[in-house]
XYZ file of C-alpha atoms in Angstrom:
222
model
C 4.922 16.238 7.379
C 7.348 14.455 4.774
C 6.866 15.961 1.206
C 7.412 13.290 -1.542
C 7.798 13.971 -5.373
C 6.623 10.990 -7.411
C 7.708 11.080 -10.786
C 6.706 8.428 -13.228
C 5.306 8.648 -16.604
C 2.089 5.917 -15.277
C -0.743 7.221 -13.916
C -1.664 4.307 -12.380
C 1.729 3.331 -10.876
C 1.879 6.898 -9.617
C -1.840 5.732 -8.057
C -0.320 2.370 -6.687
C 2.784 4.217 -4.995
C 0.989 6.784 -3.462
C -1.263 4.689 -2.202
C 1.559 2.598 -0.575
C 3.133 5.997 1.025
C -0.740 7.229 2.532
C -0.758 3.642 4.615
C 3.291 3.685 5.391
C 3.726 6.961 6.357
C 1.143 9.300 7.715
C 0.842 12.717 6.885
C 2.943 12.833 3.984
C 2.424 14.741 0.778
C 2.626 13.623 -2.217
C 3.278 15.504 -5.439
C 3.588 14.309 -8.951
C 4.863 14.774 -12.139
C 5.187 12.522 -15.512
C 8.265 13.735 -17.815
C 11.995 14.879 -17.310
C 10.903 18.492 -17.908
C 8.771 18.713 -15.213
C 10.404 16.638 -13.300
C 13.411 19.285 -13.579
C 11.138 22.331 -12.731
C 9.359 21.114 -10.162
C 12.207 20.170 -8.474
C 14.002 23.982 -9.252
C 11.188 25.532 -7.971
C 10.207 23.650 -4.254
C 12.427 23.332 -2.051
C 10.721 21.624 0.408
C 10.632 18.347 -0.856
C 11.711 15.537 1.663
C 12.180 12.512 -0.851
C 12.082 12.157 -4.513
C 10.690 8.749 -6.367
C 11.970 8.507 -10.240
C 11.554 6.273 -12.513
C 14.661 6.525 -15.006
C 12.454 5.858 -18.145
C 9.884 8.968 -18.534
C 9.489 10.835 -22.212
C 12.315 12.783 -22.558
C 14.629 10.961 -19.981
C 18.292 10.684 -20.717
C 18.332 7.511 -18.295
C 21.083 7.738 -15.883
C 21.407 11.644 -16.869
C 18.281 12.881 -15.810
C 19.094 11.036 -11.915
C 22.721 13.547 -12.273
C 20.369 16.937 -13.434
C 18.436 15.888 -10.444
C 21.012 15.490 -8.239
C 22.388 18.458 -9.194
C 19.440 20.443 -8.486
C 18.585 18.963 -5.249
C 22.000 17.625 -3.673
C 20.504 16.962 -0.249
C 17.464 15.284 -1.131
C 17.521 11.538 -1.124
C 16.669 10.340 -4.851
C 15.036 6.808 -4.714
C 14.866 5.418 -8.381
C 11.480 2.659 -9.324
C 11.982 0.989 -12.163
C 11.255 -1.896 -14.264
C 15.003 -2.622 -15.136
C 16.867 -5.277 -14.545
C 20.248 -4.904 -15.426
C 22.422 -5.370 -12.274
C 25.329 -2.839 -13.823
C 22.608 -0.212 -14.069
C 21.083 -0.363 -10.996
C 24.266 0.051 -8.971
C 25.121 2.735 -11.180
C 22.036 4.335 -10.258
C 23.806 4.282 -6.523
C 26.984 5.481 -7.674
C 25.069 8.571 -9.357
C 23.921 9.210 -6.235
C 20.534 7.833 -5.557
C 20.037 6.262 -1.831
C 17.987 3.410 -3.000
C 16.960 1.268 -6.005
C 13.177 -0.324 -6.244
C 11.354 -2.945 -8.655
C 8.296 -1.873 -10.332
C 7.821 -5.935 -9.703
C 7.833 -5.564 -6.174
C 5.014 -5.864 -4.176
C 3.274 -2.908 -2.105
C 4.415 -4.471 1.170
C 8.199 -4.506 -0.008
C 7.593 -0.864 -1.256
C 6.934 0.478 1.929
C 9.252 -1.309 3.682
C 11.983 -0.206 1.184
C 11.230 3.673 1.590
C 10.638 3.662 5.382
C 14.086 2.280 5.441
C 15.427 4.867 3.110
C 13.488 7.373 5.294
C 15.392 6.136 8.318
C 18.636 6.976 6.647
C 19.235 3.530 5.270
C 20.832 2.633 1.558
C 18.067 0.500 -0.183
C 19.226 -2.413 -2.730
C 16.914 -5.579 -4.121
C 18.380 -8.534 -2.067
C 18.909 -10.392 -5.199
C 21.655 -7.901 -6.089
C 23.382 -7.083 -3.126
C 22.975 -10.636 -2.040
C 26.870 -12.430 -1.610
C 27.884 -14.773 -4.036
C 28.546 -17.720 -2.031
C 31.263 -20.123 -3.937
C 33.738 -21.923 -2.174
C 35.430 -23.259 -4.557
C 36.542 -20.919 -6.930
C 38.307 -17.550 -5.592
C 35.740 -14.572 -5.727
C 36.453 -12.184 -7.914
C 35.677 -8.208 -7.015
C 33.514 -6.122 -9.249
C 34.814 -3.113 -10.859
C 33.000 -1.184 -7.894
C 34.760 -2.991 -5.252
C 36.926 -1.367 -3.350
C 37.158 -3.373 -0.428
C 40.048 -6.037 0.308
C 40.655 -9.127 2.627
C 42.911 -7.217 4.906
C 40.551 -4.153 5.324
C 37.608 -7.737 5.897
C 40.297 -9.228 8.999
C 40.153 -6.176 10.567
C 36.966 -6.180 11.458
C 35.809 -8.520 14.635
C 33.249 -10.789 14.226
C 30.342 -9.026 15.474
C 31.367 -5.893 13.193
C 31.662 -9.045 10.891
C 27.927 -10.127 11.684
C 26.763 -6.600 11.127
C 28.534 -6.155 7.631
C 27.154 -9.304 6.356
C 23.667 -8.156 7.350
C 24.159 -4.877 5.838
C 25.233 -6.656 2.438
C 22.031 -8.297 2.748
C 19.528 -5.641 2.941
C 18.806 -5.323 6.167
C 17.703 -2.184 8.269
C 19.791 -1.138 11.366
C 16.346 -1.964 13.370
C 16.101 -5.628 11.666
C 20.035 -6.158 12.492
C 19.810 -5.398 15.935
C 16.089 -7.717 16.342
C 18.394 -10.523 14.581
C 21.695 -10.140 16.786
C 20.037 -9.011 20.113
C 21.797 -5.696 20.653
C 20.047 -2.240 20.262
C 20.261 -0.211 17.608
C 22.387 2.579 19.175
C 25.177 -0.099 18.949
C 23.978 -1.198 15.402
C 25.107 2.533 14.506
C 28.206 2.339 16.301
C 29.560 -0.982 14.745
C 28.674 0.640 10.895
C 30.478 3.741 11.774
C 33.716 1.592 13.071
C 33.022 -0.374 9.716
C 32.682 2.201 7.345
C 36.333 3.967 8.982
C 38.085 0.453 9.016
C 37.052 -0.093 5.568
C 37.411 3.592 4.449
C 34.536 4.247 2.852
C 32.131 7.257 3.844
C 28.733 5.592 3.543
C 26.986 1.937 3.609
C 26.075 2.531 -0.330
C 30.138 2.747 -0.823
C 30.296 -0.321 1.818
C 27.797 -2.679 0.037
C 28.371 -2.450 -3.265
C 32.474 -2.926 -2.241
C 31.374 -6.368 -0.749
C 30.035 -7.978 -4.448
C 31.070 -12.029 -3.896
C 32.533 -11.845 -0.989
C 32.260 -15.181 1.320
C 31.854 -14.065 5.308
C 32.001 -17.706 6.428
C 35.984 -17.878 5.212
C 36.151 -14.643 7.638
C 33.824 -15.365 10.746
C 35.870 -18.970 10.679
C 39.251 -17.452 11.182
């Protein structure tokens, strides 16, 4: 059984997600709680809980402070934030705090399950719209502040690791990456672990967010 802490401040959202988790996942168990306080408690006092769903704007939230007390508390526990904003600097904070996943209140229920099953499979969860490569061939791309990735770490790579990469920048689960370039997923897992050590980075969060405007097609080219 998978024990899931909703926290949001809306009943009815709260409703809607838990809904969504009944028909993705079977036997889970959903809890709930609507402020920072008892957000804080609850999560002090169970230590059984499997995944936690928090919205960053509940009464008494200090934003991006109450997703550190939480992570804190629970260290192990993948944090999955739902929330309304918008603000692309934000939400990859929200990863670099230490949350495994990032998800629209605007998205629909479909996306929402498919979003936490592939947080539940291990997988780091981004909107595609901000992950998504900047593609611009004309003018040199320029690396975020977060970026930590450079060309020669990119050549080292061959072009299936390449392939894989590019998919991961995209969104997409291990399972849809290895549907998309015939190969199982065993071997999906072995090309991101020789990614992640060529690029040196410990996880696909530090991986993704390192790959803001980058243009595969000048590397798969070479």
């Amino acid at each position: 059984m998978v024990n899931i802490l909703v926290a949001d401040d809306h009943p009815l959202f709260r409703e809607a997600v838990s809904e969504v988790l009944v028909k993705s996942l079977q036997g889970c168990h959903i809890f709930e709680t609507e402020n920072v306080d008892s957000t804080l408690l609850f999560a002090k006092e169970n230590d059984e809980i499997d995944l936690v769903l928090l919205d960053l704007n509940m009464p008494g939230s200090g934003g991006l402070n109450t997703l550190l007390e939480l992570r804190n508390i629970i260290p192990t526990i993948p944090i999955v934030i739902i929330s309304a904003e918008n603000n692309r600097q934000i939400i990859l904070q929200t990863i670099t705090y230490g949350a495994v996943g990032f998800i629209s209140k605007s998205s629909s229920r479909h996306e929402i399950g498919e979003a936490l099953l592939q947080v539940l499979d291990g997988n780091v969860y981004l909107p595609a719209d901000i992950i998504r490569t900047t593609q611009n061939a004309t003018v040199p791309a320029r690396r975020s502040k977060e970026a930590q990735i450079s060309a020669e770490m990119l050549y080292t790579l061959t072009r299936r690791q390449l392939l894989v990469l590019k998919a991961m920048a995209q969104g997409a689960s291990n399972k849809q990456i290895a549907y998309d370039l015939n190969i199982s997923e065993t071997t999906v897992k072995s090309h991101v672990s020789a990614i992640l050590k060529k690029l040196g980075v410990h996880n696909r969060t530090q991986a993704v967010v390192g790959l803001t405007n980058i243009d595969f097609d000048v590397y798969l080219k070479r």
